[in-house]
Amino acid sequence: MAIEFTKYHGLGNDFILIDNRSSEKPILTPEQAVKWCDRHFGIGADGVIFALPGQNGTDYTMRIFNSDGSEPEMCGNGIRCLAAFLSDLEGMSRTKNYYRIHTLAGVITPQLAVDGVKVDMGLPRLLAGEIPTTLAPADAKVINQPLEVAGKTWDVTCVSMGNPHCITFVEDVAAISLESIGPQFEHHPVFPQRTNTEFIEVVSRDYLKMRVWERGAGITLACGTGACASLVAGVLNDKCDRTATIELPGGPLEIQWSEVDQRIYMTGPAERVFTGKY
């Protein structure tokens, strides 16, 4: 059976989007998604995203399989791509410029804008039990805590944006060997559900450079939830303001941690690359 798809990317973090609105379950298995994501023998992507019918009053449901077949709770760049995909699917019948999307991390609301997609990413979760990590008691925050990885002690801050993030601040982000260090963070025993890891270089209080090792995908050019978590970690460690540009290898994201409602807002691009049938 031929399945239609559209390829999108958000700052080089690329996804295969599938119109799955006729079924409440993804039409691909995780094993099939791995084959689709293979950059030599498949289409090539960091993950496959399915647009499913909405739940509990939402417009749509988002499911995603990573390139290794695992399923994350949410994906920041991915949900911007999903919003652009849904807008293309609806075409002229679209009556509003935002969507309420059910995810495994809760309801997320992306809003289509002239310069990209602005997403209400919700409230950051800061307690160790919410992330989850055993670096601190379940009801305590993990801020600037030492963690031994690859024979070195790193000061880390942990944040959940519906998925786990471990953030560490470094002098030169380009000098980090992600290929060797990233997997050791991801699979460290203090993270029972594994973790995404962000390495942050503070250029100024409103400008940060970030490289990321994503749980289930490895090195990617951008990570939206990671950028949000990194801004939160920067504020908690008094290293940045509550609004800043996060520069990723694929380009910049604008992140705000609102003082009014304490929610995180992310603005960035989502671009269609090509369509096809597999």
Tab-separated table of C-alpha atoms in Angstrom, residues 27 44 48 73 108 113 135 140 155 157 169-170 213 265:
chain	number	residue	atom	x	y	z
A	27	ILE	CA	-0.734	3.702	10.454
A	44	GLY	CA	15.479	10.258	5.922
A	48	VAL	CA	7.720	10.431	11.819
A	73	GLU	CA	5.968	12.733	24.769
A	108	ILE	CA	-0.160	22.289	23.186
A	113	ALA	CA	2.220	33.648	12.241
A	135	LEU	CA	19.501	13.435	41.250
A	140	ALA	CA	13.000	18.983	45.051
A	155	ASP	CA	26.969	20.954	36.876
A	157	THR	CA	19.998	21.623	35.799
A	169	PHE	CA	26.566	25.361	30.760
A	170	VAL	CA	29.964	25.268	29.032
A	213	TRP	CA	21.813	15.264	21.979
A	265	TYR	CA	6.402	30.581	24.354
